[in-house]
């Protein structure tokens, strides 16, 4: 019976491929690429990029409907992490003197779209499935018509979200979960009444983390600028401190000490925030601002990794010895199954997408400019395929204007 069922699955898969995706036959696609590192001027729209087909049994090819931008995209556009990421893409590149082997590079770390093709060993997805994923920085990104990932990096998209909304979540969700769970030691069952401080909480990671922690029952305090306070309170934060206020440090110092601090600001923050943790009780300071990629860029791979390890070791030792708190780094980690859990929370209405700005695929440079201005209030999203149905419906409603009436009048006359 098993073989027949498997065979039936294949035939269904096969038929659906031909129904859902004439695009499988195309060999080129449009994408925003960079051919060198630099400022916004290096972004180019290219229409002759080779489509990333399925090359291994566990891969899934996705037609991109929407993508979103993260601060990492701006850093990578400027060459941040180039040496480390090049090594991750191709371990043999250490021997390679060709400095341009990573180009043309496609940026974009978030995708929401539809599966168009699957490798032979993919079990969780079939063509036609609506999915979302975070694209690891060492893979070609989502500012393109298609992207190919392994099955384990992909997850079924929340049913209640449009592609535009869904694209705002995966990269920040994977980053936040990696930081809060792996480094911060929190989870759904251990967060009740834990006190968490999030610094710089109005961006993508912050707006997601606030909601996740509240869904898990934690007490959440957030620092942000004054004009983001309404948004942050609306997402459920218990206490909000305006970090631009002169007495911001005093306000935080008067509060009960914290179990976990998630720092997305870095720099000076480390010096004053360490003292806000509960001493000798397993409290953790998790920073998302880590020097690993900067160090490997400036000192080379080996020297950079050594320096980074030394920095982490000395900071961690210093803090454990002086006050018994743990100093840890939070890194993004690709994780499809973790997104499955997030999907449930989103469909249950526990976490809402926070989309601040949307741009069509033709305006990717403008989307980068928006992000570079800083003061993010959630996420900047790019609509890659305009057939996101909910969007289309809104457009149809908006366009019932005089021009439509004119068309009807013309029809009557004819």
mmCIF file of C-alpha atoms in Angstrom:
data_model
loop_
_atom_site.group_PDB
_atom_site.id
_atom_site.type_symbol
_atom_site.label_atom_id
_atom_site.label_comp_id
_atom_site.label_asym_id
_atom_site.label_seq_id
_atom_site.Cartn_x
_atom_site.Cartn_y
_atom_site.Cartn_z
ATOM 1 C CA UNK A 1 0.000 0.000 0.000
ATOM 2 C CA UNK A 2 2.866 2.337 0.893
ATOM 3 C CA UNK A 3 4.314 2.347 -2.598
ATOM 4 C CA UNK A 4 0.962 3.160 -4.187
ATOM 5 C CA UNK A 5 0.406 5.969 -1.723
ATOM 6 C CA UNK A 6 3.854 7.355 -2.385
ATOM 7 C CA UNK A 7 3.254 7.014 -6.099
ATOM 8 C CA UNK A 8 -0.112 8.738 -5.752
ATOM 9 C CA UNK A 9 1.646 11.553 -3.893
ATOM 10 C CA UNK A 10 4.141 11.860 -6.713
ATOM 11 C CA UNK A 11 1.455 12.045 -9.350
ATOM 12 C CA UNK A 12 -0.438 14.708 -7.401
ATOM 13 C CA UNK A 13 2.779 16.615 -6.878
ATOM 14 C CA UNK A 14 3.553 16.295 -10.551
ATOM 15 C CA UNK A 15 0.132 17.455 -11.705
ATOM 16 C CA UNK A 16 0.064 20.409 -9.313
ATOM 17 C CA UNK A 17 3.436 21.526 -10.546
ATOM 18 C CA UNK A 18 2.085 21.959 -13.999
ATOM 19 C CA UNK A 19 -1.090 23.591 -12.836
ATOM 20 C CA UNK A 20 0.444 26.060 -10.407
ATOM 21 C CA UNK A 21 3.677 27.004 -12.035
ATOM 22 C CA UNK A 22 4.297 27.583 -15.689
ATOM 23 C CA UNK A 23 7.222 29.565 -14.221
ATOM 24 C CA UNK A 24 9.078 26.289 -13.678
ATOM 25 C CA UNK A 25 9.965 26.412 -17.327
ATOM 26 C CA UNK A 26 11.643 29.788 -17.118
ATOM 27 C CA UNK A 27 15.410 29.877 -16.662
ATOM 28 C CA UNK A 28 15.895 33.589 -15.836
ATOM 29 C CA UNK A 29 14.319 35.848 -13.238
ATOM 30 C CA UNK A 30 14.334 39.439 -12.037
ATOM 31 C CA UNK A 31 16.237 40.323 -8.866
ATOM 32 C CA UNK A 32 17.909 43.237 -7.121
ATOM 33 C CA UNK A 33 21.629 42.505 -7.012
ATOM 34 C CA UNK A 34 24.892 44.110 -6.006
ATOM 35 C CA UNK A 35 28.097 43.581 -8.017
ATOM 36 C CA UNK A 36 30.261 45.328 -5.417
ATOM 37 C CA UNK A 37 29.946 46.530 -1.831
ATOM 38 C CA UNK A 38 28.948 50.122 -1.144
ATOM 39 C CA UNK A 39 26.074 52.534 -0.531
ATOM 40 C CA UNK A 40 22.600 52.476 -2.084
ATOM 41 C CA UNK A 41 24.040 53.217 -5.543
ATOM 42 C CA UNK A 42 25.355 49.644 -5.868
ATOM 43 C CA UNK A 43 21.827 48.170 -5.955
ATOM 44 C CA UNK A 44 20.905 47.140 -9.508
ATOM 45 C CA UNK A 45 17.745 45.696 -10.988
ATOM 46 C CA UNK A 46 18.691 42.682 -13.128
ATOM 47 C CA UNK A 47 16.351 40.620 -15.303
ATOM 48 C CA UNK A 48 18.780 37.939 -16.466
ATOM 49 C CA UNK A 49 19.581 36.229 -13.166
ATOM 50 C CA UNK A 50 19.613 32.426 -13.300
ATOM 51 C CA UNK A 51 16.657 30.904 -11.463
ATOM 52 C CA UNK A 52 17.834 28.998 -8.334
ATOM 53 C CA UNK A 53 16.513 25.539 -9.191
ATOM 54 C CA UNK A 54 16.268 22.598 -6.787
ATOM 55 C CA UNK A 55 19.705 20.976 -6.711
ATOM 56 C CA UNK A 56 19.490 18.653 -3.729
ATOM 57 C CA UNK A 57 16.810 16.240 -2.486
ATOM 58 C CA UNK A 58 15.927 18.368 0.569
ATOM 59 C CA UNK A 59 15.478 21.687 -1.228
ATOM 60 C CA UNK A 60 12.302 23.686 -1.765
ATOM 61 C CA UNK A 61 11.952 26.333 -4.473
ATOM 62 C CA UNK A 62 9.683 29.252 -3.585
ATOM 63 C CA UNK A 63 8.040 31.903 -5.751
ATOM 64 C CA UNK A 64 8.557 35.055 -3.692
ATOM 65 C CA UNK A 65 5.429 37.126 -3.032
ATOM 66 C CA UNK A 66 6.917 39.448 -0.418
ATOM 67 C CA UNK A 67 10.277 40.097 1.238
ATOM 68 C CA UNK A 68 11.297 42.399 4.084
ATOM 69 C CA UNK A 69 14.423 44.354 4.913
ATOM 70 C CA UNK A 70 16.508 44.047 8.088
ATOM 71 C CA UNK A 71 19.432 46.205 9.275
ATOM 72 C CA UNK A 72 21.670 43.271 8.276
ATOM 73 C CA UNK A 73 20.824 43.964 4.608
ATOM 74 C CA UNK A 74 22.294 47.460 4.883
ATOM 75 C CA UNK A 75 25.405 46.083 6.602
ATOM 76 C CA UNK A 76 25.841 43.325 4.009
ATOM 77 C CA UNK A 77 25.388 45.811 1.163
ATOM 78 C CA UNK A 78 28.427 47.587 2.597
ATOM 79 C CA UNK A 79 30.467 44.373 2.810
ATOM 80 C CA UNK A 80 29.851 43.518 6.467
ATOM 81 C CA UNK A 81 30.677 39.873 7.183
ATOM 82 C CA UNK A 82 31.955 39.349 3.641
ATOM 83 C CA UNK A 83 34.892 37.115 4.577
ATOM 84 C CA UNK A 84 32.979 34.950 7.016
ATOM 85 C CA UNK A 85 29.894 34.576 4.788
ATOM 86 C CA UNK A 86 32.014 33.801 1.735
ATOM 87 C CA UNK A 87 33.681 30.997 3.697
ATOM 88 C CA UNK A 88 30.259 29.714 4.799
ATOM 89 C CA UNK A 89 29.031 29.691 1.176
ATOM 90 C CA UNK A 90 32.129 27.948 -0.102
ATOM 91 C CA UNK A 91 34.685 26.513 2.366
ATOM 92 C CA UNK A 92 37.185 26.201 -0.504
ATOM 93 C CA UNK A 93 37.151 29.980 -1.001
ATOM 94 C CA UNK A 94 39.954 30.190 1.594
ATOM 95 C CA UNK A 95 42.259 28.960 -1.153
ATOM 96 C CA UNK A 96 40.658 31.217 -3.711
ATOM 97 C CA UNK A 97 42.163 34.564 -4.662
ATOM 98 C CA UNK A 98 39.132 35.576 -6.695
ATOM 99 C CA UNK A 99 37.704 38.380 -4.578
ATOM 100 C CA UNK A 100 34.487 38.716 -6.536
ATOM 101 C CA UNK A 101 33.227 35.144 -6.405
ATOM 102 C CA UNK A 102 30.185 36.054 -4.281
ATOM 103 C CA UNK A 103 28.768 38.476 -6.884
ATOM 104 C CA UNK A 104 26.168 39.128 -8.144
ATOM 105 C CA UNK A 105 24.787 39.009 -4.592
ATOM 106 C CA UNK A 106 21.043 39.098 -3.858
ATOM 107 C CA UNK A 107 20.083 40.637 -0.497
ATOM 108 C CA UNK A 108 16.850 40.076 1.458
ATOM 109 C CA UNK A 109 16.526 37.802 4.501
ATOM 110 C CA UNK A 110 12.752 37.246 4.713
ATOM 111 C CA UNK A 111 10.388 35.521 2.321
ATOM 112 C CA UNK A 112 6.699 34.761 2.136
ATOM 113 C CA UNK A 113 5.577 32.965 -0.991
ATOM 114 C CA UNK A 114 4.390 29.776 -2.661
ATOM 115 C CA UNK A 115 6.261 26.494 -3.182
ATOM 116 C CA UNK A 116 6.791 25.753 -6.891
ATOM 117 C CA UNK A 117 9.158 22.775 -6.758
ATOM 118 C CA UNK A 118 10.458 20.237 -4.225
ATOM 119 C CA UNK A 119 13.445 17.896 -4.011
ATOM 120 C CA UNK A 120 12.741 14.161 -3.967
ATOM 121 C CA UNK A 121 13.148 13.803 -0.189
ATOM 122 C CA UNK A 122 10.979 16.758 0.862
ATOM 123 C CA UNK A 123 8.144 15.464 3.055
ATOM 124 C CA UNK A 124 6.537 18.549 4.627
ATOM 125 C CA UNK A 125 5.742 20.617 1.540
ATOM 126 C CA UNK A 126 4.181 20.232 -1.904
ATOM 127 C CA UNK A 127 3.940 22.741 -4.752
ATOM 128 C CA UNK A 128 1.130 25.195 -4.085
ATOM 129 C CA UNK A 129 1.811 25.460 -0.321
ATOM 130 C CA UNK A 130 1.976 28.989 1.074
ATOM 131 C CA UNK A 131 5.187 29.241 3.117
ATOM 132 C CA UNK A 132 7.432 31.689 4.952
ATOM 133 C CA UNK A 133 11.096 31.495 5.895
ATOM 134 C CA UNK A 134 14.190 33.396 6.945
ATOM 135 C CA UNK A 135 16.943 33.155 4.337
ATOM 136 C CA UNK A 136 20.367 32.553 5.948
ATOM 137 C CA UNK A 137 22.871 35.353 5.169
ATOM 138 C CA UNK A 138 25.135 32.921 3.307
ATOM 139 C CA UNK A 139 22.391 32.085 0.771
ATOM 140 C CA UNK A 140 21.076 34.159 -2.134
ATOM 141 C CA UNK A 141 18.325 36.399 -0.786
ATOM 142 C CA UNK A 142 14.643 37.064 -1.313
ATOM 143 C CA UNK A 143 14.741 40.333 -3.295
ATOM 144 C CA UNK A 144 14.155 38.138 -6.333
ATOM 145 C CA UNK A 145 11.298 36.308 -8.051
ATOM 146 C CA UNK A 146 12.421 32.937 -6.685
ATOM 147 C CA UNK A 147 14.477 31.645 -3.776
ATOM 148 C CA UNK A 148 15.568 28.086 -2.925
ATOM 149 C CA UNK A 149 16.024 26.858 0.651
ATOM 150 C CA UNK A 150 16.255 23.536 2.467
ATOM 151 C CA UNK A 151 13.033 22.097 3.833
ATOM 152 C CA UNK A 152 14.257 22.647 7.421
ATOM 153 C CA UNK A 153 14.491 26.411 6.909
ATOM 154 C CA UNK A 154 10.900 26.693 5.649
ATOM 155 C CA UNK A 155 7.550 26.707 7.471
ATOM 156 C CA UNK A 156 3.848 26.853 6.539
ATOM 157 C CA UNK A 157 2.778 30.518 6.492
ATOM 158 C CA UNK A 158 0.213 31.615 9.118
ATOM 159 C CA UNK A 159 -3.193 31.329 7.465
ATOM 160 C CA UNK A 160 -4.491 34.631 8.782
ATOM 161 C CA UNK A 161 -1.660 36.757 7.378
ATOM 162 C CA UNK A 162 -1.216 38.154 3.893
ATOM 163 C CA UNK A 163 2.180 37.516 2.274
ATOM 164 C CA UNK A 164 3.066 41.167 2.955
ATOM 165 C CA UNK A 165 2.375 40.782 6.671
ATOM 166 C CA UNK A 166 4.022 37.354 6.890
ATOM 167 C CA UNK A 167 7.251 38.577 5.260
ATOM 168 C CA UNK A 168 7.824 40.948 8.188
ATOM 169 C CA UNK A 169 8.359 38.151 10.721
ATOM 170 C CA UNK A 170 10.732 35.197 9.990
ATOM 171 C CA UNK A 171 14.202 36.729 10.346
ATOM 172 C CA UNK A 172 13.349 38.692 13.494
ATOM 173 C CA UNK A 173 11.476 35.677 14.915
ATOM 174 C CA UNK A 174 14.449 33.354 14.389
ATOM 175 C CA UNK A 175 16.827 35.970 15.810
ATOM 176 C CA UNK A 176 14.627 36.657 18.846
ATOM 177 C CA UNK A 177 14.028 32.964 19.570
ATOM 178 C CA UNK A 178 17.714 32.150 19.253
ATOM 179 C CA UNK A 179 18.569 35.006 21.629
ATOM 180 C CA UNK A 180 15.806 34.480 24.193
ATOM 181 C CA UNK A 181 15.761 30.659 24.211
ATOM 182 C CA UNK A 182 19.308 29.514 23.368
ATOM 183 C CA UNK A 183 21.177 32.399 25.030
ATOM 184 C CA UNK A 184 18.578 33.745 27.484
ATOM 185 C CA UNK A 185 17.327 30.378 28.745
ATOM 186 C CA UNK A 186 13.658 31.391 28.463
ATOM 187 C CA UNK A 187 10.885 29.278 26.960
ATOM 188 C CA UNK A 188 7.101 29.092 26.897
ATOM 189 C CA UNK A 189 6.969 27.147 30.180
ATOM 190 C CA UNK A 190 9.686 28.983 32.116
ATOM 191 C CA UNK A 191 8.903 32.652 31.461
ATOM 192 C CA UNK A 192 5.995 33.269 33.806
ATOM 193 C CA UNK A 193 6.758 36.380 35.889
ATOM 194 C CA UNK A 194 10.351 36.557 34.629
ATOM 195 C CA UNK A 195 11.438 40.177 34.340
ATOM 196 C CA UNK A 196 12.872 41.045 30.925
ATOM 197 C CA UNK A 197 14.337 44.351 29.711
ATOM 198 C CA UNK A 198 14.541 45.005 25.957
ATOM 199 C CA UNK A 199 16.709 47.943 24.885
ATOM 200 C CA UNK A 200 15.825 49.678 21.609
ATOM 201 C CA UNK A 201 12.515 47.850 21.398
ATOM 202 C CA UNK A 202 10.707 49.560 18.510
ATOM 203 C CA UNK A 203 12.440 47.793 15.597
ATOM 204 C CA UNK A 204 11.709 44.372 14.140
ATOM 205 C CA UNK A 205 13.300 42.174 16.816
ATOM 206 C CA UNK A 206 11.924 44.338 19.628
ATOM 207 C CA UNK A 207 8.317 44.524 18.437
ATOM 208 C CA UNK A 208 8.299 40.746 17.943
ATOM 209 C CA UNK A 209 10.046 39.912 21.248
ATOM 210 C CA UNK A 210 7.664 42.032 23.337
ATOM 211 C CA UNK A 211 4.674 40.090 22.007
ATOM 212 C CA UNK A 212 6.354 36.688 22.270
ATOM 213 C CA UNK A 213 7.410 37.299 25.881
ATOM 214 C CA UNK A 214 3.944 38.567 26.842
ATOM 215 C CA UNK A 215 2.406 35.453 25.227
ATOM 216 C CA UNK A 216 4.785 33.434 27.435
ATOM 217 C CA UNK A 217 3.712 35.332 30.560
ATOM 218 C CA UNK A 218 6.834 37.423 31.207
ATOM 219 C CA UNK A 219 6.969 40.980 32.607
ATOM 220 C CA UNK A 220 8.447 43.205 29.887
ATOM 221 C CA UNK A 221 10.170 46.581 30.209
ATOM 222 C CA UNK A 222 11.273 48.375 27.032
ATOM 223 C CA UNK A 223 13.496 51.351 26.256
ATOM 224 C CA UNK A 224 12.620 53.277 23.091
ATOM 225 C CA UNK A 225 12.285 56.899 21.994
ATOM 226 C CA UNK A 226 9.301 58.835 23.272
ATOM 227 C CA UNK A 227 7.325 58.837 20.027
ATOM 228 C CA UNK A 228 7.354 55.026 19.885
ATOM 229 C CA UNK A 229 5.802 54.651 23.324
ATOM 230 C CA UNK A 230 2.233 54.297 22.043
ATOM 231 C CA UNK A 231 3.189 51.466 19.701
ATOM 232 C CA UNK A 232 5.228 49.665 22.395
ATOM 233 C CA UNK A 233 2.457 49.882 25.003
ATOM 234 C CA UNK A 234 -0.031 48.736 22.376
ATOM 235 C CA UNK A 235 2.048 45.592 21.859
ATOM 236 C CA UNK A 236 1.727 44.794 25.570
ATOM 237 C CA UNK A 237 4.880 46.161 27.245
ATOM 238 C CA UNK A 238 4.402 46.581 31.015
ATOM 239 C CA UNK A 239 6.861 49.466 31.439
ATOM 240 C CA UNK A 240 8.270 51.849 28.831
ATOM 241 C CA UNK A 241 11.284 54.126 29.404
ATOM 242 C CA UNK A 242 12.207 56.917 26.998
ATOM 243 C CA UNK A 243 15.939 56.362 26.496
ATOM 244 C CA UNK A 244 16.425 59.998 25.426
ATOM 245 C CA UNK A 245 15.237 61.250 28.831
ATOM 246 C CA UNK A 246 18.005 62.567 31.080
ATOM 247 C CA UNK A 247 16.968 60.321 33.947
ATOM 248 C CA UNK A 248 16.469 57.148 31.862
ATOM 249 C CA UNK A 249 19.224 55.270 33.714
ATOM 250 C CA UNK A 250 17.854 56.361 37.105
ATOM 251 C CA UNK A 251 14.319 55.254 36.146
ATOM 252 C CA UNK A 252 15.606 51.801 35.218
ATOM 253 C CA UNK A 253 17.836 51.666 38.297
ATOM 254 C CA UNK A 254 14.840 52.229 40.592
ATOM 255 C CA UNK A 255 12.993 49.249 39.142
ATOM 256 C CA UNK A 256 13.195 45.723 40.481
ATOM 257 C CA UNK A 257 16.203 43.921 38.957
ATOM 258 C CA UNK A 258 15.830 41.886 35.743
ATOM 259 C CA UNK A 259 16.252 38.177 34.950
ATOM 260 C CA UNK A 260 17.153 38.750 31.293
ATOM 261 C CA UNK A 261 18.236 41.781 29.261
ATOM 262 C CA UNK A 262 17.951 41.622 25.472
ATOM 263 C CA UNK A 263 20.186 44.378 24.113
ATOM 264 C CA UNK A 264 19.758 45.391 20.498
ATOM 265 C CA UNK A 265 21.580 48.725 20.914
ATOM 266 C CA UNK A 266 25.067 47.695 22.096
ATOM 267 C CA UNK A 267 27.879 50.198 22.657
ATOM 268 C CA UNK A 268 27.525 52.161 25.896
ATOM 269 C CA UNK A 269 24.439 50.176 26.904
ATOM 270 C CA UNK A 270 26.547 47.274 28.145
ATOM 271 C CA UNK A 271 28.324 49.450 30.712
ATOM 272 C CA UNK A 272 25.233 50.705 32.521
ATOM 273 C CA UNK A 273 22.763 47.877 31.873
ATOM 274 C CA UNK A 274 24.794 45.055 33.461
ATOM 275 C CA UNK A 275 24.031 46.431 36.918
ATOM 276 C CA UNK A 276 20.286 46.091 36.291
ATOM 277 C CA UNK A 277 20.432 42.276 36.401
ATOM 278 C CA UNK A 278 19.647 40.199 39.493
ATOM 279 C CA UNK A 279 23.037 39.224 40.955
ATOM 280 C CA UNK A 280 23.912 35.585 41.651
ATOM 281 C CA UNK A 281 20.636 34.158 40.398
ATOM 282 C CA UNK A 282 21.397 32.957 36.880
ATOM 283 C CA UNK A 283 20.443 36.265 35.208
ATOM 284 C CA UNK A 284 21.559 36.689 31.593
ATOM 285 C CA UNK A 285 22.647 39.652 29.512
ATOM 286 C CA UNK A 286 22.112 38.800 25.830
ATOM 287 C CA UNK A 287 23.407 41.226 23.230
ATOM 288 C CA UNK A 288 22.518 41.094 19.534
ATOM 289 C CA UNK A 289 25.399 43.460 18.769
ATOM 290 C CA UNK A 290 28.309 41.029 18.411
ATOM 291 C CA UNK A 291 31.728 41.763 16.900
ATOM 292 C CA UNK A 292 32.237 38.408 15.131
ATOM 293 C CA UNK A 293 31.682 39.548 11.535
ATOM 294 C CA UNK A 294 33.298 42.921 12.095
ATOM 295 C CA UNK A 295 36.380 41.213 13.532
ATOM 296 C CA UNK A 296 36.688 38.687 10.689
ATOM 297 C CA UNK A 297 36.327 41.556 8.198
ATOM 298 C CA UNK A 298 39.062 43.650 9.775
ATOM 299 C CA UNK A 299 41.472 40.967 11.019
ATOM 300 C CA UNK A 300 40.902 38.080 8.633
ATOM 301 C CA UNK A 301 39.120 34.837 9.459
ATOM 302 C CA UNK A 302 41.506 33.249 11.918
ATOM 303 C CA UNK A 303 42.569 36.419 13.737
ATOM 304 C CA UNK A 304 38.999 37.697 13.822
ATOM 305 C CA UNK A 305 37.604 34.479 15.256
ATOM 306 C CA UNK A 306 40.363 34.350 17.859
ATOM 307 C CA UNK A 307 39.805 37.988 18.878
ATOM 308 C CA UNK A 308 36.044 37.394 19.047
ATOM 309 C CA UNK A 309 36.442 34.293 21.209
ATOM 310 C CA UNK A 310 38.824 36.158 23.497
ATOM 311 C CA UNK A 311 36.403 39.121 23.843
ATOM 312 C CA UNK A 312 33.449 36.877 24.689
ATOM 313 C CA UNK A 313 35.505 34.830 27.146
ATOM 314 C CA UNK A 314 36.885 37.871 28.980
ATOM 315 C CA UNK A 315 33.504 39.652 29.188
ATOM 316 C CA UNK A 316 31.744 36.483 30.302
ATOM 317 C CA UNK A 317 34.382 35.723 32.964
ATOM 318 C CA UNK A 318 34.440 39.299 34.226
ATOM 319 C CA UNK A 319 30.652 39.382 34.719
ATOM 320 C CA UNK A 320 30.343 35.971 36.335
ATOM 321 C CA UNK A 321 33.136 36.738 38.773
ATOM 322 C CA UNK A 322 31.930 40.231 39.687
ATOM 323 C CA UNK A 323 28.163 39.699 39.986
ATOM 324 C CA UNK A 324 27.270 36.155 38.955
ATOM 325 C CA UNK A 325 25.480 37.192 35.748
ATOM 326 C CA UNK A 326 25.935 35.475 32.406
ATOM 327 C CA UNK A 327 27.044 37.503 29.379
ATOM 328 C CA UNK A 328 25.986 35.931 26.088
ATOM 329 C CA UNK A 329 25.686 36.697 22.419
ATOM 330 C CA UNK A 330 22.478 36.189 20.488
ATOM 331 C CA UNK A 331 22.867 35.036 16.894
ATOM 332 C CA UNK A 332 20.329 34.471 14.166
ATOM 333 C CA UNK A 333 19.804 30.726 13.613
ATOM 334 C CA UNK A 334 17.746 29.345 10.685
ATOM 335 C CA UNK A 335 14.935 27.215 12.095
ATOM 336 C CA UNK A 336 11.762 26.189 10.224
ATOM 337 C CA UNK A 337 10.228 24.198 13.111
ATOM 338 C CA UNK A 338 10.559 27.246 15.422
ATOM 339 C CA UNK A 339 8.572 29.252 12.862
ATOM 340 C CA UNK A 340 5.830 26.591 13.031
ATOM 341 C CA UNK A 341 5.347 27.560 16.696
ATOM 342 C CA UNK A 342 5.338 31.263 15.826
ATOM 343 C CA UNK A 343 2.755 30.538 13.133
ATOM 344 C CA UNK A 344 0.385 29.080 15.745
ATOM 345 C CA UNK A 345 0.809 32.145 17.968
ATOM 346 C CA UNK A 346 0.074 34.440 15.019
ATOM 347 C CA UNK A 347 -3.006 32.523 13.916
ATOM 348 C CA UNK A 348 -4.194 32.652 17.552
ATOM 349 C CA UNK A 349 -3.810 36.456 17.467
ATOM 350 C CA UNK A 350 -1.125 36.417 20.208
ATOM 351 C CA UNK A 351 1.465 38.083 17.952
ATOM 352 C CA UNK A 352 0.628 40.739 15.351
ATOM 353 C CA UNK A 353 2.837 41.765 12.429
ATOM 354 C CA UNK A 354 4.086 45.352 12.700
ATOM 355 C CA UNK A 355 4.573 46.655 9.148
ATOM 356 C CA UNK A 356 5.630 50.277 9.059
ATOM 357 C CA UNK A 357 6.191 50.746 5.336
ATOM 358 C CA UNK A 358 5.547 48.849 2.092
ATOM 359 C CA UNK A 359 7.262 49.274 -1.262
ATOM 360 C CA UNK A 360 6.667 47.683 -4.660
ATOM 361 C CA UNK A 361 9.463 45.569 -6.173
ATOM 362 C CA UNK A 362 10.451 48.453 -8.446
ATOM 363 C CA UNK A 363 11.322 50.630 -5.412
ATOM 364 C CA UNK A 364 13.829 48.509 -3.469
ATOM 365 C CA UNK A 365 16.419 51.375 -3.266
ATOM 366 C CA UNK A 366 13.724 53.589 -1.681
ATOM 367 C CA UNK A 367 12.969 50.793 0.818
ATOM 368 C CA UNK A 368 16.677 50.697 1.761
ATOM 369 C CA UNK A 369 16.665 54.484 2.192
ATOM 370 C CA UNK A 370 13.650 54.255 4.510
ATOM 371 C CA UNK A 371 15.422 51.644 6.659
ATOM 372 C CA UNK A 372 18.672 53.633 6.738
ATOM 373 C CA UNK A 373 16.887 56.650 8.225
ATOM 374 C CA UNK A 374 16.596 54.614 11.439
ATOM 375 C CA UNK A 375 13.873 55.143 14.080
ATOM 376 C CA UNK A 376 12.131 51.984 12.884
ATOM 377 C CA UNK A 377 8.604 51.317 14.074
ATOM 378 C CA UNK A 378 8.345 47.712 12.998
ATOM 379 C CA UNK A 379 9.307 46.458 9.558
ATOM 380 C CA UNK A 380 9.789 47.655 5.980
ATOM 381 C CA UNK A 381 8.342 45.193 3.459
ATOM 382 C CA UNK A 382 8.795 44.789 -0.307
ATOM 383 C CA UNK A 383 5.925 43.356 -2.366
ATOM 384 C CA UNK A 384 7.718 41.214 -4.938
ATOM 385 C CA UNK A 385 4.740 39.603 -6.670
ATOM 386 C CA UNK A 386 1.809 41.962 -6.756
ATOM 387 C CA UNK A 387 -0.714 39.124 -6.776
ATOM 388 C CA UNK A 388 -0.928 39.036 -3.009
ATOM 389 C CA UNK A 389 -4.708 38.610 -3.032
ATOM 390 C CA UNK A 390 -5.632 40.737 -0.055
ATOM 391 C CA UNK A 391 -3.512 43.555 -1.482
ATOM 392 C CA UNK A 392 -5.168 43.099 -4.850
ATOM 393 C CA UNK A 393 -8.637 43.308 -3.292
ATOM 394 C CA UNK A 394 -7.710 46.554 -1.551
ATOM 395 C CA UNK A 395 -6.375 47.941 -4.802
ATOM 396 C CA UNK A 396 -9.587 46.997 -6.594
ATOM 397 C CA UNK A 397 -11.661 48.751 -3.934
ATOM 398 C CA UNK A 398 -9.450 51.820 -4.065
ATOM 399 C CA UNK A 399 -9.620 52.028 -7.816
ATOM 400 C CA UNK A 400 -13.401 52.246 -8.096
ATOM 401 C CA UNK A 401 -12.983 55.822 -9.132
ATOM 402 C CA UNK A 402 -14.153 58.116 -11.865
ATOM 403 C CA UNK A 403 -12.009 56.329 -14.422
ATOM 404 C CA UNK A 404 -14.039 53.173 -13.840
ATOM 405 C CA UNK A 405 -17.246 55.122 -14.302
ATOM 406 C CA UNK A 406 -15.819 56.546 -17.518
ATOM 407 C CA UNK A 407 -15.114 53.022 -18.755
ATOM 408 C CA UNK A 408 -18.739 52.042 -18.016
ATOM 409 C CA UNK A 409 -20.050 55.139 -19.831
ATOM 410 C CA UNK A 410 -17.888 54.314 -22.853
ATOM 411 C CA UNK A 411 -19.214 50.756 -22.805
ATOM 412 C CA UNK A 412 -22.816 52.039 -22.775
ATOM 413 C CA UNK A 413 -22.109 54.299 -25.732
ATOM 414 C CA UNK A 414 -20.659 51.378 -27.670
#
